[in-house]
Tab-separated table of C-alpha atoms in Angstrom:
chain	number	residue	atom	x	y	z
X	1	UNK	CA	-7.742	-10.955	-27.209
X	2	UNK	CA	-5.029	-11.908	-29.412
X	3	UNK	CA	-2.708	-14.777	-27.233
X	4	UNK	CA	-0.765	-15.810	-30.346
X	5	UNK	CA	2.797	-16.812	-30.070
X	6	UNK	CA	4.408	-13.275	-29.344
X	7	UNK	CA	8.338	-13.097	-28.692
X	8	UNK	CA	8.914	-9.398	-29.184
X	9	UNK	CA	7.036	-7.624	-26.109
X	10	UNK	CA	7.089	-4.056	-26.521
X	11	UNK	CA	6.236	-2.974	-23.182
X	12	UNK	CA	4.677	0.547	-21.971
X	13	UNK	CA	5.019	0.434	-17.996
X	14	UNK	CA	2.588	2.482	-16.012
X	15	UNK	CA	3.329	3.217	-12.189
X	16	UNK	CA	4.378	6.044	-9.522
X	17	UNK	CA	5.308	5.169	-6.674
X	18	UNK	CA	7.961	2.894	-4.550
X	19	UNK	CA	6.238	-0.021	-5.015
X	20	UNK	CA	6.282	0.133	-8.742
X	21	UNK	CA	10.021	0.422	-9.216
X	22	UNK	CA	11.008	-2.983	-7.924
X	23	UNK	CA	8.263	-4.491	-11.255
X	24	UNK	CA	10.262	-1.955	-13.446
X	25	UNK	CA	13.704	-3.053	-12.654
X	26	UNK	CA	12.749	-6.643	-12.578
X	27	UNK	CA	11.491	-6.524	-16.122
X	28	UNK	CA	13.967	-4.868	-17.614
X	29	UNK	CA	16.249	-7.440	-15.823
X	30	UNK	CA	14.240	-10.083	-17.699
X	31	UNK	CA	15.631	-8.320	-21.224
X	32	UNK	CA	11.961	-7.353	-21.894
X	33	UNK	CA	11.905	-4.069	-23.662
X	34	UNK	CA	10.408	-1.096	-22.185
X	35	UNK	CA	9.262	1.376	-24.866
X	36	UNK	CA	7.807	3.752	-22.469
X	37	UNK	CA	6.884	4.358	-18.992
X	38	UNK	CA	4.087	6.558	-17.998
X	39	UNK	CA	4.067	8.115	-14.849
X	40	UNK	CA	2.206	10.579	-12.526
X	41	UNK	CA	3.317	14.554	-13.315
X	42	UNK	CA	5.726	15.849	-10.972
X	43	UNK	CA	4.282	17.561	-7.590
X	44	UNK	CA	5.153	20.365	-5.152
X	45	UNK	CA	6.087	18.489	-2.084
X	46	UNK	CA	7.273	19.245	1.508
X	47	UNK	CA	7.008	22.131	3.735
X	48	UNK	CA	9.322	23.766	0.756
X	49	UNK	CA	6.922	22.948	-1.443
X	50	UNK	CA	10.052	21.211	-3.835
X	51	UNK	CA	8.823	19.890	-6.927
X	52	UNK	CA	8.994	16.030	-6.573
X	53	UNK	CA	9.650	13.344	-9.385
X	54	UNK	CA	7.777	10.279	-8.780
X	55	UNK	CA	10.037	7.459	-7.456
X	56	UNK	CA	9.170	5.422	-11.003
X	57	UNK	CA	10.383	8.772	-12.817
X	58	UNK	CA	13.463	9.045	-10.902
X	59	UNK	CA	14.574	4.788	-12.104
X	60	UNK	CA	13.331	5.893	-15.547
X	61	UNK	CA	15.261	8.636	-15.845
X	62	UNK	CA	18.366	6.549	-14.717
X	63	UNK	CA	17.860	3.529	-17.036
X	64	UNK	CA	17.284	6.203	-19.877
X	65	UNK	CA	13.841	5.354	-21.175
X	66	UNK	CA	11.210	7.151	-22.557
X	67	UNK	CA	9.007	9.320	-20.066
X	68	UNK	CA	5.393	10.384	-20.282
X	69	UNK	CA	3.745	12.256	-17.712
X	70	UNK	CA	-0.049	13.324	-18.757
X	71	UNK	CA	-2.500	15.129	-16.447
X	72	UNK	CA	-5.272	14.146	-18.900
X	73	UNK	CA	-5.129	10.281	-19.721
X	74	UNK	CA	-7.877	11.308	-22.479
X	75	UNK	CA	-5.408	14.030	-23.909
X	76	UNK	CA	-5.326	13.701	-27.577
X	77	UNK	CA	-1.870	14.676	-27.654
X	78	UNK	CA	-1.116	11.986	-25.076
X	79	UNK	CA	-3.028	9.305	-26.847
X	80	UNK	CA	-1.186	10.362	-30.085
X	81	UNK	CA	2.149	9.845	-28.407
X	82	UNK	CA	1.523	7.081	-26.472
X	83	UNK	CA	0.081	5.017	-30.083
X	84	UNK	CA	3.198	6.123	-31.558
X	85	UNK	CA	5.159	4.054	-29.061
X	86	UNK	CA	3.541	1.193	-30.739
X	87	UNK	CA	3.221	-0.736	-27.783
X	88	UNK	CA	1.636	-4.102	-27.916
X	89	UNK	CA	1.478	-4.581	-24.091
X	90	UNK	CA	0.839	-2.173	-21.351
X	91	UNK	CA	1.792	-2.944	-17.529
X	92	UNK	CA	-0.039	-0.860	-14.779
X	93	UNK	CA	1.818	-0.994	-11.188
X	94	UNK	CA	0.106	1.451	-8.525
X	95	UNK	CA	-0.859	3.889	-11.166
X	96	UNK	CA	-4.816	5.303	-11.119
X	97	UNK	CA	-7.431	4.287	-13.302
X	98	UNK	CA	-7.456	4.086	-16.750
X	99	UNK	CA	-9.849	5.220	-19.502
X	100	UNK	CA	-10.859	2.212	-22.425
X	101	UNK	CA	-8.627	4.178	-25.052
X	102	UNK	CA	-5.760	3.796	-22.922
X	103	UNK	CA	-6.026	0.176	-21.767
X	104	UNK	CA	-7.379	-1.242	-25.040
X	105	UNK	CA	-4.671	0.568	-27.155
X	106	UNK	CA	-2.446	-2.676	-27.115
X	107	UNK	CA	-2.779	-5.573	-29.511
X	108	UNK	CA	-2.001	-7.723	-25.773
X	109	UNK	CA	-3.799	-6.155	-23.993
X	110	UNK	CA	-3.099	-4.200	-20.420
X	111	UNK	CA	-2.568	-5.951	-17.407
X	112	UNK	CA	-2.370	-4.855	-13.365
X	113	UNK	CA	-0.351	-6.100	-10.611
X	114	UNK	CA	-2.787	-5.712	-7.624
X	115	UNK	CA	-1.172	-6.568	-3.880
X	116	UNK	CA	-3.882	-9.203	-2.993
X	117	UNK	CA	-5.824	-12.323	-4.004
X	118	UNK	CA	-8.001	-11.220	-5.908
X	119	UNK	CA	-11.728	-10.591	-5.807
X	120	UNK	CA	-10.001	-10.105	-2.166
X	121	UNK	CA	-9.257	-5.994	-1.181
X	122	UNK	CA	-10.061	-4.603	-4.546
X	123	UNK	CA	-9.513	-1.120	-3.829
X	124	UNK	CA	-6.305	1.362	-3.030
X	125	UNK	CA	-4.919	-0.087	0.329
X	126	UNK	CA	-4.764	-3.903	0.093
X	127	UNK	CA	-1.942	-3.920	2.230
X	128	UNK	CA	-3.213	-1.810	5.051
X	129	UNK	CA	-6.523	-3.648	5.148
X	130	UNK	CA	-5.046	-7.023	4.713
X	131	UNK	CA	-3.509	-5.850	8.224
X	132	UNK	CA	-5.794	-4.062	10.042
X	133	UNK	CA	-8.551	-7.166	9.560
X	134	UNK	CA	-5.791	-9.632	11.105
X	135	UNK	CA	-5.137	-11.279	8.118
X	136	UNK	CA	-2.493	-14.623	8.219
X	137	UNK	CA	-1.874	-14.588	4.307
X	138	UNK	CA	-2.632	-11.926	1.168
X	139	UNK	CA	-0.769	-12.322	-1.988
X	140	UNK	CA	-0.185	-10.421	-5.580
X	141	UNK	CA	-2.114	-10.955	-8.392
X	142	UNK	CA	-1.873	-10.199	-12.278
X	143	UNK	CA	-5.301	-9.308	-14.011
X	144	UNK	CA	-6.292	-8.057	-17.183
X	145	UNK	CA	-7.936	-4.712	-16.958
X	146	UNK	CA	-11.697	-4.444	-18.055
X	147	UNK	CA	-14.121	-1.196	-17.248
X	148	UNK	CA	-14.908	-1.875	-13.824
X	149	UNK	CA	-12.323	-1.405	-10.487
X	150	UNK	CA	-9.772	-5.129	-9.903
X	151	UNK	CA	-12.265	-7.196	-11.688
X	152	UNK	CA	-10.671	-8.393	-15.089
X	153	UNK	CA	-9.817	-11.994	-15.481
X	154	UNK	CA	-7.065	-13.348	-13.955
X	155	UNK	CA	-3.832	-14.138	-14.945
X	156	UNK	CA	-1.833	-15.653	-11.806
X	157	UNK	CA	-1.500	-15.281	-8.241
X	158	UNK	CA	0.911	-15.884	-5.681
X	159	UNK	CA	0.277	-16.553	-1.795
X	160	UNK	CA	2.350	-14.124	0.723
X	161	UNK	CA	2.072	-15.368	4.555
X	162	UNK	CA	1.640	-12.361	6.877
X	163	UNK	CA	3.647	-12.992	10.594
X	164	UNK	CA	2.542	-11.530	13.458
X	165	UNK	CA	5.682	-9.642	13.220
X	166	UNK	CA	4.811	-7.780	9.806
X	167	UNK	CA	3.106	-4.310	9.439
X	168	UNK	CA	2.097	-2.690	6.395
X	169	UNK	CA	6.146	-1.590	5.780
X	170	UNK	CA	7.554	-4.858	6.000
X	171	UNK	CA	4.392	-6.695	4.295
X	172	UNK	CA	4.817	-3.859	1.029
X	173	UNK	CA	8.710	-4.852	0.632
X	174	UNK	CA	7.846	-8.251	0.333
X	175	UNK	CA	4.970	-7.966	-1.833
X	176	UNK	CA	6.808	-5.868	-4.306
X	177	UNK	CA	9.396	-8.989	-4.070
X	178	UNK	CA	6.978	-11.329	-5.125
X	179	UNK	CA	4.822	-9.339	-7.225
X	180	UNK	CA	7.992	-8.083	-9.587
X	181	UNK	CA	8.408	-11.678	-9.928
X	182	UNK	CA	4.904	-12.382	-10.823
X	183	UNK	CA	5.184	-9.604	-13.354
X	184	UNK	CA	8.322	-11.367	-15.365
X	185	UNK	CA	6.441	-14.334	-15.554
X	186	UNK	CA	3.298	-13.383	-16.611
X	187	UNK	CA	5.267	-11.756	-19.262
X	188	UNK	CA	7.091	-14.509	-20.220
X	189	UNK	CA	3.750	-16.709	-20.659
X	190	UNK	CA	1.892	-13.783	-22.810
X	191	UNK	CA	4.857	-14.052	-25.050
X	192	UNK	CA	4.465	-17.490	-25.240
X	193	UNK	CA	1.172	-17.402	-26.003
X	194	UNK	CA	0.702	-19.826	-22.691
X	195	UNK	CA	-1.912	-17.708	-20.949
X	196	UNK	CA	-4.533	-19.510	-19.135
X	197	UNK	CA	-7.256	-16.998	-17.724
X	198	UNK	CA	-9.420	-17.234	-14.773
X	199	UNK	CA	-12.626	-15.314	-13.762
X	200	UNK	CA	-12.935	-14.004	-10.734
X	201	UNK	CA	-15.324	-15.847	-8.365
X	202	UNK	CA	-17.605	-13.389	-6.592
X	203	UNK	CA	-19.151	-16.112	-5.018
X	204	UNK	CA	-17.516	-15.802	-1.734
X	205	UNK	CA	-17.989	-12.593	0.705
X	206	UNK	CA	-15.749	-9.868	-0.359
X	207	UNK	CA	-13.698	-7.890	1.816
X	208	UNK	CA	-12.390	-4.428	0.392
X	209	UNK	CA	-9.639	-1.800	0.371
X	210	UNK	CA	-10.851	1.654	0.197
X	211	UNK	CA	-8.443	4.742	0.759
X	212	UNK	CA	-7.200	5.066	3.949
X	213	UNK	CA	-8.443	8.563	5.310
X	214	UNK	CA	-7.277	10.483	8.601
X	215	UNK	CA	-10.343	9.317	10.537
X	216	UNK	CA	-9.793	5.651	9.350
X	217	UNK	CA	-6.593	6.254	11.478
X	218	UNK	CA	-7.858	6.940	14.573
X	219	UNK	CA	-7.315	4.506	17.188
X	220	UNK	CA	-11.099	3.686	19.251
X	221	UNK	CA	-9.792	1.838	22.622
X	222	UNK	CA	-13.082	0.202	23.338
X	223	UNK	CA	-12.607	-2.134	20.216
X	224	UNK	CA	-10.685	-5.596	21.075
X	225	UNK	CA	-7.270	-5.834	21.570
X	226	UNK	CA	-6.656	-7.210	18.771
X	227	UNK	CA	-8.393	-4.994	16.467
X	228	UNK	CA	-6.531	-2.404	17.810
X	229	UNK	CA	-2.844	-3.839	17.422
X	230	UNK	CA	-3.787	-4.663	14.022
X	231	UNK	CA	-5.156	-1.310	13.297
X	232	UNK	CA	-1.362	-0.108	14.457
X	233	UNK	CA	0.176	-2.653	12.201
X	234	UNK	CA	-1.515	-2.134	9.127
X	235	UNK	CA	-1.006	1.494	9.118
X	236	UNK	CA	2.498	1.720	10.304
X	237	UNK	CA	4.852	3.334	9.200
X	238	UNK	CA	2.673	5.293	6.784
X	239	UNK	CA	0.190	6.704	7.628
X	240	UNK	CA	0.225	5.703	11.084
X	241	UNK	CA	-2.476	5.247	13.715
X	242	UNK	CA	-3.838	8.246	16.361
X	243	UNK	CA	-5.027	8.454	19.051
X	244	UNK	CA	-5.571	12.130	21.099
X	245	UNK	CA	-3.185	12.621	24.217
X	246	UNK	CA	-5.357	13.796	27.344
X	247	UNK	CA	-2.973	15.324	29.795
X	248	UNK	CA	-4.149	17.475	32.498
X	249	UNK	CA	-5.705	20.411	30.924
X	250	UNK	CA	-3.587	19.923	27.615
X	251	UNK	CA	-5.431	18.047	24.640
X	252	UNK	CA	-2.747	16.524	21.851
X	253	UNK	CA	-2.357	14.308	18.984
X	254	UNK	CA	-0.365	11.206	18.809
X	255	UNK	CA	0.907	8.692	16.390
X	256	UNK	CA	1.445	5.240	17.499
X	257	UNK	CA	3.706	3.224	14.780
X	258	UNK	CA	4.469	0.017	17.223
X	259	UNK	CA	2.162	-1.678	19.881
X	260	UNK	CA	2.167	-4.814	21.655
X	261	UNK	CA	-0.732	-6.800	23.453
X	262	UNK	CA	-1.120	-8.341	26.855
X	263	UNK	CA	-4.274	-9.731	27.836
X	264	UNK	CA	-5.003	-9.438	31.514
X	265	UNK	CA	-8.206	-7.926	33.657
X	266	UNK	CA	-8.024	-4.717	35.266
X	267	UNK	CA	-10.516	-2.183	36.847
X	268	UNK	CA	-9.162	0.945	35.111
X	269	UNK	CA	-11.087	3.181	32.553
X	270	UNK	CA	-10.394	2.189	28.744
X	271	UNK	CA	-7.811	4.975	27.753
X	272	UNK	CA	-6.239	4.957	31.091
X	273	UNK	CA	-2.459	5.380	31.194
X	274	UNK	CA	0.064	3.697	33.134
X	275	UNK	CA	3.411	4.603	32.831
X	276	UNK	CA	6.587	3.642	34.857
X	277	UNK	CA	10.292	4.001	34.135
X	278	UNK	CA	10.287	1.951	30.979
X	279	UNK	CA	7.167	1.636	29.385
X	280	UNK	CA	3.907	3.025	28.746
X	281	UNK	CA	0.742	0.944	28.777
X	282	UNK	CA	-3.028	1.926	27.540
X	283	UNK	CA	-6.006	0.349	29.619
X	284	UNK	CA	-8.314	-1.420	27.213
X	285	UNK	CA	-11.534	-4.080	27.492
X	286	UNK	CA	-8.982	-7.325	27.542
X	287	UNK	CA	-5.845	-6.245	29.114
X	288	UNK	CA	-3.158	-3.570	28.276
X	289	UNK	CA	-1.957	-2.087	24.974
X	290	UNK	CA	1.601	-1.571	25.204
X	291	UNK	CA	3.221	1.339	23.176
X	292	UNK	CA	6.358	0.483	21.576
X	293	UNK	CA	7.206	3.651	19.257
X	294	UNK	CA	5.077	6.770	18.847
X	295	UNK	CA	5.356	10.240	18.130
X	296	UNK	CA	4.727	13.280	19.307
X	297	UNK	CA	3.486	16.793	17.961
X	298	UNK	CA	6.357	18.150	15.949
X	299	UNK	CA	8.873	15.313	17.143
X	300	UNK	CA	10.148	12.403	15.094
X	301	UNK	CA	9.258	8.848	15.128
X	302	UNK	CA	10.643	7.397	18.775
X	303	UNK	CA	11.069	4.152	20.844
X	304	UNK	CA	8.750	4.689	24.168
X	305	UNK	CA	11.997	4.693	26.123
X	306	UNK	CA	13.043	7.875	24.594
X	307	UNK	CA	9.636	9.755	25.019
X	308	UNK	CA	9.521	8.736	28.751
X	309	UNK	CA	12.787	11.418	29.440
X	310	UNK	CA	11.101	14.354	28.680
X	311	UNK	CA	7.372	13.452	28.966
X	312	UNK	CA	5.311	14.382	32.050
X	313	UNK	CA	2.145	12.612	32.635
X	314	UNK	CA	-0.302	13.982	34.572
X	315	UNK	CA	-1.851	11.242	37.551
X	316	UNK	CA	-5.287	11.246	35.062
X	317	UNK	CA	-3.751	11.441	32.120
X	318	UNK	CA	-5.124	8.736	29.251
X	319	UNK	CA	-5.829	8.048	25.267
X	320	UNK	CA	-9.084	8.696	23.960
């Protein structure tokens, strides 16, 4: 790979959503120029089934730059265009994965922003996991892209504390932060020519970050206290945990967005519900799982204080 002395980055940026806007803005804030930004087609979304621009479309479209949206990154049409932008360094932000004629089109090379330390959570949900395992500290990390999944050598990386406070919401803000920042720099030192790579080590145990599915949400109350207050954290507010609502003879889902934990002992059932005036609690192994904000079917999000006026819990009534 060519690291020569480079000045004149022409960049083609490759992202969809949220996350990938904050890299975007930040490097065209650096003056680096943006030649083209690929993105994912627009979708049908909603219960009016709206066609929806990707957030990254939506900032292109403001700042006026060039948009490509294939369905087929192997399109030779695509391929044609996207050589024509004469790119000699591709960015990938929360994109999918690409084929070798797309990521070794460059003369730079193509290189990822992934929101962990790498070989740490290669996979889509970084953030979630990083959560949900009771994690004190991720990070971002800038890689070159080879053929496998997260595994290319590394370019930097940048430690992000997690608080006790943080769920996957606040965590993503402030890895975009740091990540867009990450991004400008690694720029700056691939113009420079001041690259200094790293391989990953795969000597330690890995930990990984595969799609989040609906049954990865599901809330079991037998597991630790812990694990289950993290599980709420890491998948708040998107997708958000479940658990089903047992109420008399009535059988419902629940999301649960905000918990907190109180050790104690108890002789009550895991599951069990107590409820008074201003709070709701969940029995569980160690003590009590508090619910902070949940919703209910075909309700929006709410604090616990609001579902207690018009919720009426049966004397058995309990999460399983």
């Amino acid at each position: 790979m060519n690291m020569s002395k480079n000045n004149s980055l022409r960049i083609v940026f490759m992202g969809t959503p949220d996350f990938a806007v904050g890299t975007l803005k930040k490097i065209l804030e650096a003056g680096f120029e943006v030649v083209g930004v690929i993105t994912a087609p627009d979708r049908p979304a909603g219960r009016g089934r709206k066609v929806q621009e990707s957030a990254v479309k939506q900032f292109a479209v403001q700042q006026q730059l060039k948009i490509l949206q294939p369905t087929n990154l192997k399109d030779g049409e695509f391929l044609k265009e996207l050589k024509s932008l004469n790119a000699n360094l591709q960015i990938v932000v929360a994109f999918r994965m690409l084929p070798k004629v797309v990521w070794q089109m460059p003369a730079l090379g193509t290189f990822n922003l992934h929101a962990s330390l790498l070989p740490q959570y290669r996979g889509a949900a970084p953030i979630n996991w990083a959560i949900i395992n009771g994690e004190t500290e991720t990070g971002v990390t800038t890689f070159f892209i080879d053929e496998k999944i997260d595994t290319g050598t590394i370019i930097l990386q940048q430690k992000v504390p997690i608080t006790p406070e943080d769920n996957a919401g606040t965590l993503h803000d402030r890895l975009m932060e740091t990540g867009a920042s990450l991004v400008v720099v690694t720029c700056q030192r691939i113009a420079n020519g001041t690259v200094d790579l790293k391989k990953q080590d795969e000597s330690v145990a890995l930990k990984s970050a595969p799609k989040i599915h609906k049954e990865t949400c599901e809330i079991d109350w037998s597991r630790s206290i812990n694990d289950i207050h993290n599980l709420v954290r890491g998948l708040s507010p998107y997708p958000g945990a479940w658990s089903t609502l047992v109420n008399g003879d009535k059988e419902e889902q629940i999301k649960i967005f905000a918990t907190q934990p109180e050790n104690g002992t108890h002789n009550y059932n895991v599951g069990k519900l107590l409820v008074d005036k201003k709070s709701i609690k969940v029995a569980v192994k160690e003590g009590y799982i508090q619910l902070l904000e949940l919703q209910l079917p075909g309700k929006r999000r709410m604090k616990v204080t609001e579902v207690l006026n018009g919720l009426k819990l049966e004397e058995d009534a309990h999460l399983r």
